[in-house]
Coordinates of C-alpha atoms in Angstrom, one line a residue:
M1 CA 30.4 -18.6 3.7
Q2 CA 26.9 -18.4 2.3
T3 CA 26.8 -22.2 2.1
K4 CA 27.9 -22.5 5.7
F5 CA 25.3 -20.0 6.8
S6 CA 22.6 -21.9 4.9
L7 CA 23.6 -25.2 6.4
H8 CA 23.8 -23.7 9.9
L9 CA 20.3 -22.2 9.4
H10 CA 19.1 -25.7 8.4
A11 CA 20.6 -27.2 11.5
I12 CA 18.8 -24.7 13.7
R13 CA 15.6 -25.4 11.8
L14 CA 16.0 -29.1 12.5
K15 CA 16.8 -28.6 16.1
F16 CA 14.1 -26.1 17.1
G17 CA 11.6 -26.7 14.4
R18 CA 10.6 -24.6 11.4
K19 CA 7.6 -23.0 13.1
A20 CA 9.6 -21.9 16.0
L21 CA 12.2 -20.3 13.8
Y22 CA 9.6 -18.2 12.0
G23 CA 7.8 -17.5 15.3
V24 CA 11.0 -16.1 16.8
L25 CA 11.5 -13.8 13.8
G26 CA 7.9 -12.8 13.9
L27 CA 8.1 -11.8 17.6
A28 CA 11.3 -9.8 16.9
L29 CA 9.6 -8.0 14.0
A30 CA 6.5 -7.3 16.1
L31 CA 8.6 -5.9 18.9
L32 CA 10.5 -3.7 16.4
A33 CA 7.2 -2.5 14.9
A34 CA 5.8 -1.7 18.3
L35 CA 8.9 0.3 19.3
E36 CA 9.0 2.2 16.0
L37 CA 5.3 3.0 15.8
G38 CA 4.8 3.6 19.5
W39 CA 8.0 5.5 20.4
W40 CA 10.7 6.0 17.9
H41 CA 8.7 7.4 14.9
K42 CA 11.6 7.2 12.5
L43 CA 9.2 6.5 9.7
D44 CA 7.0 9.5 10.2
A45 CA 8.6 11.1 7.1
L46 CA 6.9 8.3 5.0
D47 CA 3.5 9.0 6.6
N48 CA 3.9 12.7 6.1
R49 CA 4.9 12.5 2.5
V50 CA 1.9 10.2 1.5
G51 CA -0.4 12.0 3.9
D52 CA 0.4 15.4 2.4
R53 CA -0.4 14.1 -1.1
M54 CA -3.7 12.7 0.1
L55 CA -4.6 15.9 1.8
R56 CA -4.0 17.8 -1.4
W57 CA -6.3 15.4 -3.3
H58 CA -8.9 15.6 -0.5
A59 CA -8.7 19.4 -0.4
K60 CA -9.8 19.7 -4.1
G61 CA -13.3 18.7 -3.1
R62 CA -13.5 21.2 -0.2
T63 CA -14.7 24.8 -0.5
P64 CA -14.0 27.3 2.3
P65 CA -17.0 28.8 4.1
A66 CA -18.2 32.1 2.8
D67 CA -18.4 33.6 6.3
V68 CA -14.7 33.5 6.9
V69 CA -13.2 36.4 4.9
L70 CA -9.7 37.6 4.4
I71 CA -9.0 41.3 4.0
D72 CA -5.7 41.0 2.1
I73 CA -2.8 43.4 2.3
D74 CA -1.7 42.1 -1.1
Q75 CA 0.8 43.5 -3.6
P76 CA -1.8 45.5 -5.6
S77 CA -2.9 47.2 -2.4
L78 CA 0.6 48.3 -1.6
Q79 CA 0.9 49.7 -5.1
N80 CA -2.5 51.2 -5.3
V81 CA -2.2 54.9 -6.3
Q82 CA -5.0 56.1 -4.1
M83 CA -3.6 54.2 -1.1
L84 CA -0.2 55.7 -1.8
D85 CA -1.9 59.2 -1.7
V86 CA -3.8 58.5 1.5
A87 CA -1.4 56.3 3.5
G88 CA 1.9 56.5 1.8
A89 CA 4.3 53.6 1.4
W90 CA 4.2 50.6 3.8
S91 CA 4.0 50.5 6.7
W92 CA 0.8 52.5 6.8
P93 CA -0.2 54.7 9.7
R94 CA -2.3 52.8 12.3
V95 CA -5.1 55.2 11.9
I96 CA -5.7 53.5 8.5
H97 CA -6.4 50.2 10.2
A98 CA -8.5 52.0 12.8
E99 CA -10.7 53.5 10.2
L100 CA -11.2 50.2 8.4
I101 CA -11.9 48.4 11.7
N102 CA -14.5 51.0 12.6
A103 CA -16.2 50.5 9.2
L104 CA -16.2 46.7 9.7
A105 CA -17.4 46.9 13.3
A106 CA -20.4 49.0 12.2
Q107 CA -21.7 46.0 10.3
H108 CA -21.4 43.7 13.3
P109 CA -19.1 40.9 12.2
R110 CA -18.7 37.9 14.4
A111 CA -15.0 38.7 14.9
I112 CA -12.1 40.8 13.5
V113 CA -8.7 39.1 13.8
L114 CA -5.6 41.2 13.1
D115 CA -2.6 39.3 11.8
L116 CA -0.4 42.4 12.2
I117 CA 2.3 42.9 14.8
L118 CA 1.6 46.1 16.9
S119 CA 4.5 45.9 19.3
S120 CA 6.2 49.3 18.8
P121 CA 4.2 52.5 19.7
D122 CA 4.1 55.3 17.0
R123 CA 6.3 57.9 18.7
F124 CA 5.7 60.5 16.1
R125 CA 1.9 60.2 15.8
P126 CA 0.7 58.7 19.1
E127 CA -2.8 59.9 18.2
N128 CA -2.8 57.1 15.5
D129 CA -2.3 54.5 18.2
A130 CA -5.1 56.1 20.2
Q131 CA -7.4 55.9 17.2
L132 CA -6.6 52.2 16.8
A133 CA -7.1 51.5 20.4
K134 CA -10.5 53.1 20.2
A135 CA -11.4 51.0 17.2
L136 CA -10.3 47.8 18.9
A137 CA -12.8 48.5 21.7
F138 CA -15.1 46.3 19.5
E139 CA -15.6 43.3 21.8
H140 CA -14.6 40.7 19.3
A141 CA -11.5 42.3 17.9
F142 CA -8.3 40.3 18.5
V143 CA -4.7 41.3 18.1
P144 CA -1.6 39.0 18.0
I145 CA 1.3 38.4 20.2
I146 CA 4.5 36.5 19.6
L147 CA 6.0 33.9 22.0
M148 CA 9.8 34.0 22.2
E149 CA 11.2 31.3 24.4
D150 CA 14.8 32.6 24.4
A151 CA 14.0 36.3 24.7
A152 CA 16.3 38.3 27.0
R153 CA 13.3 40.1 28.6
Q154 CA 10.6 37.8 29.8
A155 CA 7.2 38.6 31.3
T156 CA 5.8 37.1 34.5
L157 CA 2.7 35.3 33.4
S158 CA 0.8 36.1 36.7
M159 CA 1.1 39.8 35.9
A160 CA -0.5 39.5 32.4
P161 CA -3.4 41.8 31.8
K162 CA -6.8 40.1 32.3
A163 CA -7.7 40.9 28.7
M164 CA -4.9 38.7 27.4
G165 CA -6.8 35.5 28.5
I166 CA -3.8 34.0 30.2
R167 CA -5.1 32.0 33.1
A168 CA -3.7 29.8 35.8
L169 CA -4.3 26.1 35.7
P170 CA -4.2 23.8 38.8
G171 CA -0.7 23.8 40.2
A172 CA 0.4 26.9 38.2
D173 CA 3.9 28.3 39.1
P174 CA 3.4 31.9 40.4
A175 CA 6.9 32.8 39.2
A176 CA 6.5 31.3 35.7
H177 CA 7.7 33.7 33.0
Y178 CA 8.1 33.7 29.3
G179 CA 9.2 35.9 26.4
I180 CA 6.2 37.7 24.9
E181 CA 6.2 40.3 22.3
G182 CA 2.9 42.1 23.0
P183 CA 0.9 45.0 21.5
A184 CA 2.8 47.6 23.4
A185 CA 1.3 50.3 21.2
L186 CA -2.1 49.7 22.7
P187 CA -3.6 50.1 26.2
A188 CA -4.0 46.9 28.3
E189 CA -7.8 46.9 28.2
V190 CA -7.8 46.1 24.5
W191 CA -5.2 43.3 24.7
R192 CA -7.6 40.6 23.6
T193 CA -4.6 38.7 22.4
G194 CA -3.4 35.2 21.3
Y195 CA -0.1 34.1 19.9
I196 CA 0.3 33.5 16.2
N197 CA 3.6 31.5 16.3
F198 CA 3.9 29.1 13.4
V199 CA 3.3 25.5 14.6
K200 CA 5.6 23.1 12.6
D201 CA 6.4 19.4 12.6
R202 CA 9.9 18.1 12.9
D203 CA 10.4 18.5 9.1
G204 CA 9.5 22.2 9.2
M205 CA 6.0 21.6 7.6
G206 CA 2.9 23.3 9.0
R207 CA 0.2 20.6 9.2
R208 CA -1.3 21.6 12.6
T209 CA -2.2 24.6 14.7
E210 CA -3.1 25.1 18.3
T211 CA -5.8 26.5 20.5
G212 CA -3.2 27.3 23.1
R213 CA -0.4 25.8 25.2
Q214 CA 0.6 25.4 28.8
I215 CA 3.6 27.3 30.1
G216 CA 4.6 26.7 33.7
G217 CA 1.1 25.7 34.6
W218 CA -0.5 28.7 32.9
W219 CA -2.7 28.5 29.8
V220 CA -1.6 30.9 27.1
P221 CA -4.1 31.0 24.2
H222 CA -3.4 30.9 20.5
I223 CA -5.4 33.6 18.7
I224 CA -7.5 30.8 17.1
G225 CA -8.3 29.5 20.5
R226 CA -9.0 32.9 21.8
V227 CA -11.5 33.5 19.0
A228 CA -13.0 30.1 19.5
D229 CA -13.6 30.8 23.2
A230 CA -15.2 34.2 22.5
L231 CA -17.5 32.8 19.8
Q232 CA -18.1 29.5 21.6
L233 CA -16.9 27.5 18.6
P234 CA -16.4 23.7 18.9
Q235 CA -12.8 22.8 20.0
P236 CA -10.8 19.6 20.0
A237 CA -10.0 17.9 23.2
E238 CA -6.2 18.2 22.5
A239 CA -4.7 21.7 22.3
T240 CA -3.0 20.8 19.0
F241 CA -5.1 19.8 16.0
R242 CA -4.5 18.9 12.4
L243 CA -5.8 21.3 9.8
N244 CA -8.4 20.2 7.2
W245 CA -7.4 22.1 4.1
Y246 CA -9.5 23.7 1.3
G247 CA -8.8 23.3 -2.4
S248 CA -9.9 26.9 -3.3
E249 CA -9.1 30.2 -1.7
F250 CA -11.1 32.0 1.0
T251 CA -13.0 35.1 0.0
R252 CA -10.3 37.6 -0.4
I253 CA -11.0 41.3 -0.4
P254 CA -7.9 43.5 -1.3
Y255 CA -7.2 45.8 1.6
A256 CA -7.1 48.9 -0.7
Q257 CA -10.5 48.1 -2.1
A258 CA -12.0 47.6 1.3
Y259 CA -10.4 50.7 2.9
L260 CA -11.1 53.0 0.0
A261 CA -14.7 51.9 -0.2
S262 CA -15.1 52.5 3.6
Q263 CA -13.9 56.0 3.2
S264 CA -16.0 56.9 0.2
G265 CA -19.0 59.1 0.3
D266 CA -21.5 56.3 1.1
G267 CA -19.0 54.3 3.3
K268 CA -20.3 51.1 1.8
L269 CA -17.9 48.1 2.0
P270 CA -17.4 45.9 -1.0
F271 CA -18.9 42.9 0.9
D272 CA -21.4 42.3 3.6
A273 CA -19.5 41.9 6.9
R274 CA -22.4 40.9 9.0
G275 CA -21.9 37.6 10.8
K276 CA -18.4 37.1 9.2
I277 CA -15.1 36.2 10.8
I278 CA -12.7 38.6 9.2
V279 CA -9.0 38.1 9.2
I280 CA -6.8 41.1 8.3
G281 CA -3.4 40.0 7.2
A282 CA -0.6 40.4 4.6
T283 CA -0.1 38.2 1.6
A284 CA 2.1 40.6 -0.4
T285 CA 5.4 39.0 -1.5
G286 CA 7.6 41.7 0.0
L287 CA 6.1 41.3 3.5
M288 CA 7.5 37.7 3.7
D289 CA 4.6 36.1 5.7
F290 CA 4.8 32.7 4.1
V291 CA 5.1 29.2 5.6
P292 CA 5.3 25.7 4.1
T293 CA 2.2 23.5 4.3
P294 CA 1.0 20.4 2.5
I295 CA -1.0 22.6 0.2
D296 CA 1.8 25.0 -0.9
A297 CA 5.4 25.6 0.1
T298 CA 4.6 29.3 0.3
T299 CA 1.3 29.5 2.0
P300 CA 0.4 33.0 3.4
G301 CA 0.3 33.1 7.2
P302 CA -3.3 34.5 7.3
F303 CA -4.5 31.5 5.3
L304 CA -3.5 29.3 8.3
L305 CA -5.5 31.4 10.7
A306 CA -8.5 31.4 8.3
T307 CA -8.3 27.6 7.9
G308 CA -8.0 26.9 11.6
L309 CA -11.0 29.2 12.4
A310 CA -13.1 27.7 9.5
N311 CA -12.3 24.2 10.8
L312 CA -13.4 25.0 14.3
Q313 CA -16.5 26.8 13.2
A314 CA -17.6 23.7 11.1
G315 CA -16.2 21.2 13.6
D316 CA -14.4 19.5 10.8
W317 CA -10.8 19.6 11.9
L318 CA -9.0 16.3 11.3
R319 CA -9.2 14.0 14.3
A320 CA -6.3 11.7 14.9
A321 CA -6.8 7.9 14.5
P322 CA -6.3 5.9 17.7
R323 CA -2.6 5.5 18.6
W324 CA -3.0 1.8 18.5
A325 CA -4.2 1.7 14.9
N326 CA -0.8 1.6 13.2
P327 CA 0.9 -0.8 15.7
A328 CA -2.2 -3.1 15.4
L329 CA -2.0 -3.1 11.6
A330 CA 1.7 -3.8 11.6
I331 CA 1.5 -6.6 14.1
A332 CA -1.5 -8.1 12.2
L333 CA 0.5 -8.0 9.0
I334 CA 3.5 -9.6 10.6
A335 CA 1.4 -12.3 12.2
G336 CA -0.4 -13.0 8.9
L337 CA 2.9 -13.1 7.0
C338 CA 4.4 -15.4 9.6
L339 CA 1.5 -17.9 9.4
S340 CA 1.6 -17.7 5.6
F341 CA 5.3 -18.6 5.4
I342 CA 4.8 -21.3 8.1
G343 CA 2.0 -22.7 6.0
R344 CA 4.2 -22.6 2.9
V345 CA 1.7 -20.4 1.0
S346 CA 3.0 -19.6 -2.5
P347 CA 5.1 -16.4 -2.4
V348 CA 3.1 -15.0 -5.3
W349 CA -0.1 -15.3 -3.3
I350 CA 1.6 -13.8 -0.2
V351 CA 2.9 -10.8 -2.2
A352 CA -0.5 -10.4 -3.9
A353 CA -2.3 -10.5 -0.5
F354 CA 0.1 -8.0 1.0
A355 CA -0.4 -5.6 -1.9
G356 CA -4.2 -6.0 -1.5
V357 CA -4.1 -5.2 2.2
A358 CA -1.8 -2.2 1.5
A359 CA -4.2 -0.9 -1.2
A360 CA -7.2 -1.4 1.1
A361 CA -5.5 0.4 4.0
L362 CA -4.5 3.4 1.8
G363 CA -8.0 3.5 0.4
A364 CA -9.5 3.4 3.9
A365 CA -7.1 6.2 4.9
Y366 CA -8.3 8.4 2.1
G367 CA -11.9 7.5 2.7
A368 CA -11.5 8.4 6.4
L369 CA -10.7 12.0 5.5
A370 CA -14.3 12.4 4.4
A371 CA -15.2 11.6 8.0
N372 CA -12.6 14.1 9.3
L373 CA -10.4 11.3 10.5
Y374 CA -6.7 11.3 9.7
W375 CA -5.0 7.9 9.6
M376 CA -1.9 7.4 7.7
P377 CA -0.8 3.6 7.7
V378 CA 2.3 4.0 5.5
S379 CA 4.7 3.4 8.4
A380 CA 2.8 0.3 9.5
L381 CA 2.8 -0.9 5.9
A382 CA 6.5 -0.2 5.7
M383 CA 7.0 -2.4 8.8
G384 CA 4.9 -5.1 7.1
A385 CA 7.0 -4.8 4.0
A386 CA 10.1 -5.2 6.1
A387 CA 8.6 -8.3 7.6
L388 CA 7.7 -9.6 4.2
L389 CA 11.4 -9.1 3.2
G390 CA 12.6 -10.7 6.5
F391 CA 10.4 -13.8 6.2
G392 CA 11.3 -14.0 2.5
L393 CA 15.0 -14.0 3.2
L394 CA 14.6 -16.5 6.0
S395 CA 12.6 -18.7 3.7
A396 CA 15.2 -18.4 1.0
R397 CA 18.0 -19.1 3.4
S398 CA 16.0 -22.0 4.8
E399 CA 15.3 -23.4 1.3
M400 CA 19.0 -23.0 0.5
G401 CA 20.0 -24.9 3.6
Q402 CA 17.3 -27.5 2.8
R403 CA 18.7 -27.8 -0.8
R404 CA 22.2 -28.3 0.6
H405 CA 20.8 -30.9 3.0
V406 CA 19.0 -32.7 0.3
Q407 CA 22.1 -32.6 -1.9
A408 CA 24.2 -34.0 0.9
M409 CA 21.7 -36.8 1.5
F410 CA 21.0 -37.9 -2.1
S411 CA 24.0 -36.9 -4.2
R412 CA 25.6 -40.3 -3.6
F413 CA 22.5 -42.1 -4.9
V414 CA 20.8 -39.9 -7.5
D415 CA 21.7 -37.9 -10.6
P416 CA 22.2 -34.1 -9.6
R417 CA 19.3 -33.2 -11.9
I418 CA 17.0 -35.3 -9.7
V419 CA 18.5 -33.8 -6.6
D420 CA 17.5 -30.3 -7.9
R421 CA 13.9 -31.4 -8.2
L422 CA 13.9 -32.3 -4.5
S423 CA 14.0 -28.7 -3.4
E424 CA 10.3 -28.6 -2.7
A425 CA 9.5 -29.2 0.9
D426 CA 6.8 -31.8 0.4
Q427 CA 9.1 -33.8 -1.8
V428 CA 11.9 -33.7 0.8
A429 CA 9.5 -34.9 3.4
Q430 CA 8.3 -37.8 1.2
A431 CA 11.9 -38.7 0.4
E432 CA 13.1 -38.7 4.0
V433 CA 10.3 -41.0 5.3
S434 CA 10.4 -44.7 4.5
A435 CA 7.2 -45.7 2.7
S436 CA 5.8 -48.3 0.3
R437 CA 5.6 -47.1 -3.3
E438 CA 5.7 -48.6 -6.8
I439 CA 9.1 -48.6 -8.2
T440 CA 11.1 -50.4 -11.0
V441 CA 14.2 -52.2 -9.8
L442 CA 17.3 -53.1 -11.9
F443 CA 19.9 -55.6 -11.0
S444 CA 23.1 -55.9 -13.1
D445 CA 25.9 -58.5 -12.6
I446 CA 29.1 -59.1 -14.5
R447 CA 29.5 -62.4 -16.2
G448 CA 33.0 -63.9 -16.6
F449 CA 34.6 -61.5 -14.2
T450 CA 35.9 -64.2 -11.9
S451 CA 38.1 -65.7 -14.6
L452 CA 39.3 -62.3 -15.5
S453 CA 40.4 -61.5 -12.0
E454 CA 42.3 -64.7 -11.6
H455 CA 45.2 -63.4 -13.7
R456 CA 45.4 -59.8 -12.3
R457 CA 46.6 -58.1 -9.2
P458 CA 43.9 -56.9 -6.8
E459 CA 44.7 -53.2 -7.4
E460 CA 44.2 -53.8 -11.1
I461 CA 40.8 -55.5 -10.5
V462 CA 39.7 -52.6 -8.3
A463 CA 40.7 -50.1 -11.0
I464 CA 38.8 -52.1 -13.7
L465 CA 35.7 -52.3 -11.5
N466 CA 35.8 -48.6 -10.8
R467 CA 36.0 -47.8 -14.5
Y468 CA 33.1 -50.1 -15.1
F469 CA 31.0 -48.8 -12.3
E470 CA 31.6 -45.2 -13.3
M471 CA 30.5 -45.9 -16.8
Q472 CA 27.3 -47.8 -15.8
V473 CA 26.3 -45.3 -13.0
D474 CA 26.6 -42.5 -15.6
V475 CA 24.0 -44.4 -17.7
I476 CA 21.7 -45.0 -14.7
F477 CA 21.9 -41.3 -13.7
R478 CA 21.4 -40.2 -17.3
H479 CA 18.1 -42.1 -17.2
Q480 CA 17.1 -40.5 -13.9
G481 CA 17.7 -43.6 -11.8
T482 CA 18.7 -43.9 -8.2
L483 CA 21.8 -45.9 -7.3
D484 CA 21.1 -48.2 -4.4
K485 CA 24.3 -50.0 -3.8
F486 CA 27.2 -52.0 -5.2
I487 CA 27.2 -55.7 -4.3
G488 CA 30.6 -57.1 -5.2
D489 CA 30.6 -56.7 -9.0
A490 CA 26.8 -56.2 -9.1
I491 CA 24.8 -53.0 -9.3
M492 CA 21.3 -52.3 -7.8
A493 CA 19.3 -49.3 -8.9
F494 CA 15.7 -48.3 -8.9
W495 CA 13.3 -45.7 -10.4
S496 CA 10.4 -43.6 -9.1
A497 CA 12.1 -42.7 -5.8
P498 CA 12.9 -40.4 -4.2
V499 CA 11.1 -38.4 -7.0
Q500 CA 8.0 -40.1 -8.5
Q501 CA 8.3 -40.9 -12.2
P502 CA 5.2 -41.9 -14.1
D503 CA 7.4 -43.6 -16.8
H504 CA 9.7 -45.3 -14.4
A505 CA 9.5 -48.7 -16.1
A506 CA 10.4 -47.4 -19.5
L507 CA 13.3 -45.4 -18.0
A508 CA 14.7 -48.5 -16.3
V509 CA 14.4 -50.6 -19.4
Q510 CA 16.1 -48.0 -21.6
A511 CA 18.9 -47.7 -19.0
A512 CA 19.3 -51.5 -19.1
L513 CA 19.7 -51.4 -22.9
D514 CA 22.1 -48.5 -22.8
M515 CA 24.1 -50.3 -20.1
C516 CA 24.5 -53.2 -22.6
D517 CA 25.8 -50.8 -25.2
A518 CA 28.2 -49.2 -22.7
L519 CA 29.4 -52.7 -21.8
T520 CA 30.1 -53.5 -25.4
R521 CA 32.3 -50.3 -25.7
F522 CA 34.0 -51.1 -22.4
S523 CA 34.7 -54.7 -23.5
E524 CA 36.3 -53.4 -26.8
D525 CA 38.5 -51.1 -24.8
M526 CA 39.5 -53.9 -22.5
A527 CA 40.2 -56.2 -25.5
R528 CA 42.6 -53.7 -26.9
E529 CA 44.5 -53.7 -23.7
D530 CA 44.3 -57.5 -23.2
A531 CA 42.9 -59.8 -25.9
S532 CA 42.1 -62.5 -23.3
A533 CA 39.9 -60.1 -21.3
R534 CA 36.3 -61.2 -22.0
F535 CA 33.2 -60.6 -19.8
D536 CA 29.6 -59.7 -20.2
I537 CA 26.6 -58.6 -18.0
G538 CA 23.2 -59.8 -17.1
I539 CA 20.5 -57.4 -16.2
G540 CA 17.1 -58.1 -14.5
V541 CA 14.3 -55.5 -14.4
H542 CA 11.1 -55.8 -12.4
T543 CA 8.3 -53.4 -11.4
G544 CA 6.3 -53.6 -8.1
Q545 CA 5.7 -52.4 -4.6
A546 CA 8.7 -51.9 -2.3
V547 CA 9.5 -50.0 0.9
V548 CA 11.9 -47.1 0.0
G549 CA 13.7 -44.9 2.5
F550 CA 16.8 -44.5 4.7
L551 CA 17.8 -47.7 6.5
G552 CA 20.4 -48.1 9.1
T553 CA 21.6 -46.3 12.2
A554 CA 22.5 -42.7 13.1
R555 CA 26.1 -43.4 12.1
R556 CA 25.4 -45.3 9.0
L557 CA 22.4 -44.7 6.7
D558 CA 21.7 -46.1 3.2
Y559 CA 18.9 -44.9 1.0
T560 CA 17.6 -48.3 -0.3
A561 CA 14.6 -50.3 -1.4
I562 CA 13.5 -53.6 0.3
G563 CA 10.8 -56.1 -0.3
D564 CA 9.7 -58.9 -2.5
T565 CA 10.0 -56.8 -5.6
V566 CA 13.7 -56.4 -5.0
N567 CA 14.2 -60.1 -4.3
L568 CA 12.4 -61.1 -7.5
C569 CA 14.4 -58.6 -9.6
S570 CA 17.6 -60.3 -8.3
R571 CA 16.2 -63.7 -9.3
I572 CA 15.3 -62.4 -12.7
E573 CA 18.9 -61.2 -13.2
G574 CA 20.0 -64.7 -12.4
C575 CA 17.8 -66.1 -15.2
T576 CA 19.7 -64.1 -17.9
K577 CA 22.6 -66.6 -18.0
G578 CA 22.7 -68.1 -21.4
V579 CA 19.4 -66.5 -22.4
A580 CA 19.8 -62.7 -22.8
R581 CA 21.6 -59.8 -21.5
V582 CA 18.4 -58.2 -20.3
L583 CA 15.2 -59.8 -19.0
V584 CA 12.2 -58.0 -17.7
S585 CA 9.1 -59.2 -15.8
E586 CA 5.5 -59.2 -17.2
E587 CA 4.6 -56.2 -15.0
T588 CA 7.5 -54.2 -16.4
R589 CA 6.7 -55.1 -20.0
R590 CA 3.1 -54.1 -19.4
R591 CA 4.1 -50.7 -17.9
C592 CA 6.3 -50.0 -20.9
A593 CA 3.4 -50.3 -23.3
D594 CA 4.7 -49.7 -26.8
A595 CA 8.0 -48.1 -25.8
F596 CA 10.0 -51.2 -26.8
D597 CA 9.7 -54.5 -28.7
F598 CA 9.7 -57.5 -26.5
T599 CA 10.5 -61.2 -27.2
D600 CA 8.9 -63.7 -24.9
R601 CA 11.6 -65.8 -23.4
G602 CA 9.2 -68.2 -21.6
A603 CA 8.3 -69.0 -18.1
F604 CA 11.1 -69.4 -15.5
E605 CA 11.1 -71.0 -12.1
V606 CA 12.7 -68.8 -9.5
K607 CA 13.7 -69.5 -6.0
G608 CA 11.1 -68.6 -3.3
R609 CA 8.1 -68.7 -5.7
E610 CA 5.8 -71.5 -6.4
Q611 CA 4.5 -70.1 -9.7
T612 CA 6.7 -69.6 -12.7
V613 CA 7.7 -66.0 -13.9
Q614 CA 7.1 -65.0 -17.5
L615 CA 10.2 -63.1 -18.7
F616 CA 10.8 -60.9 -21.8
E617 CA 13.8 -59.7 -23.6
P618 CA 13.4 -56.0 -24.6
R619 CA 14.9 -54.4 -27.6
P620 CA 14.6 -50.9 -29.2
R621 CA 11.5 -50.4 -31.4
G622 CA 12.1 -51.6 -35.0
S623 CA 15.2 -53.6 -34.1
S624 CA 15.8 -56.3 -36.8
S625 CA 16.6 -59.3 -34.7
P626 CA 15.9 -60.2 -31.1
D627 CA 19.2 -62.1 -31.0
S628 CA 21.2 -58.9 -31.3
L629 CA 21.1 -58.5 -27.5
S630 CA 21.4 -62.2 -26.6
S631 CA 24.1 -62.9 -24.1
P632 CA 27.0 -65.0 -25.2
S633 CA 27.7 -68.2 -23.4
I634 CA 30.0 -66.9 -20.7
P635 CA 29.8 -68.9 -17.5

């Protein structure tokens, strides 16, 4: 089945052209790349995996700003003896938070951001909620809300307190509603809120955050966006932006340390809060506020808030590369690969060039992070790799079909080892086109076969000839010759076509000598069957220019050589009668150099030539007598 497919592919290649076949595949791959990178995004997991690793490497060189501080409800704070005495076990009375916020506000920080849910009022100690509300009167204090899409009770957005920052956009739906878990423990005037929902990608990883989102035509701010609006921080054009991580931790002040210091005699905090953005949140293991990010599978939630705020403050959040970057890279790779395979560039160079482009693209992606640009070309490179595989398979199939085609054309004329060497495209093209080239031609004719055939039935003669031809063709093929044709009981062969052979003259002469040896063995076999069976051969060899190629019609083609060189070789074979089994021309003798010993048999007049032809009898080097190959006198 594989052979049939290869031959079918070769037929298509012949019909439509090799370039068109690669072009169609290239267009199909380019369309597939455009669909995948523009719409489907099935390969995003590859981009994310490599991108996360790059972000971790890049983060190692980034230090978080000193003016973004995290007051950390960590495990030591929960277990602190003094805190246990003052506040008891978690969760602490809200007056504790109120007292700390008052101490912080006294130092005029830029913002205080609570990452603590305050949804349920304290029914037993409402005065604590009142104290917290009073502390949150600080104009840049922000508290969180949670958005709950599937909540049974949903709030009408148009009725949200003004302090929440929820505002109508053009075309807003007056009846739009949404599930919101708000700070019900506090009065509406201190609801400077923003949601803190975890923003995750399809694989559950937190790589981005938001400044807000549209719900029914209403703008609902994220707490990061709310702080950015209040502090007039730079903000991205898109509501969602990619976080630019830090390799070390933010300044972390244990909650217990900060609170206890604020309640000490001098009320001095363990850090200077002036001009700081302060996030108060929990990182204690038991409070379970952890999310997966490229930096750590258990990143504390407050770290995301701090990272987002630090990115906006510095204006160094990661901008997305243009949407066309990956499709353009993939299509450029596919086009380059297509042209390379059409141009028959070495596969080694193609793979090396592709690897170089891939390395350059990944290097550029990593370098772009320094300019706050996130571009991850892995999916585009994957499409390029798929194209490389596709073009490679097409090339392999095409070459296989070409090989089958070559074998089908030349297996009748040439030794299979020579056919195998014709797999290269340029050699095939040279072989299929008729052209003049230097070759060495051999003519062999049987002497005495006429008398032998007079006493035998035709089917016996055919059987003897077939045995003889098979034996002699084996010799020709063994010496890399090309069988031209059988002419009655004669054989014509030549060398240096379809594959060029620098030593074609020596190969032809050696084949002639071995054909004589084979004839001797064949004659001995025939004599054992019939003592009267006697015959010999004459062989002529000549080197010169001839036109070689396919000759005939679409129904009947022969791979043959024509020209004066062929005619003269036939005449030389005729001169062997009574002289020698093998005679070669002066040109052939000269081309053989010292490969054989030669005996000058004189000048011969041949039909169609005015000048005589000097002929030589070859013999193996070191042979004792030139007469050892002389032909017996068989008419």
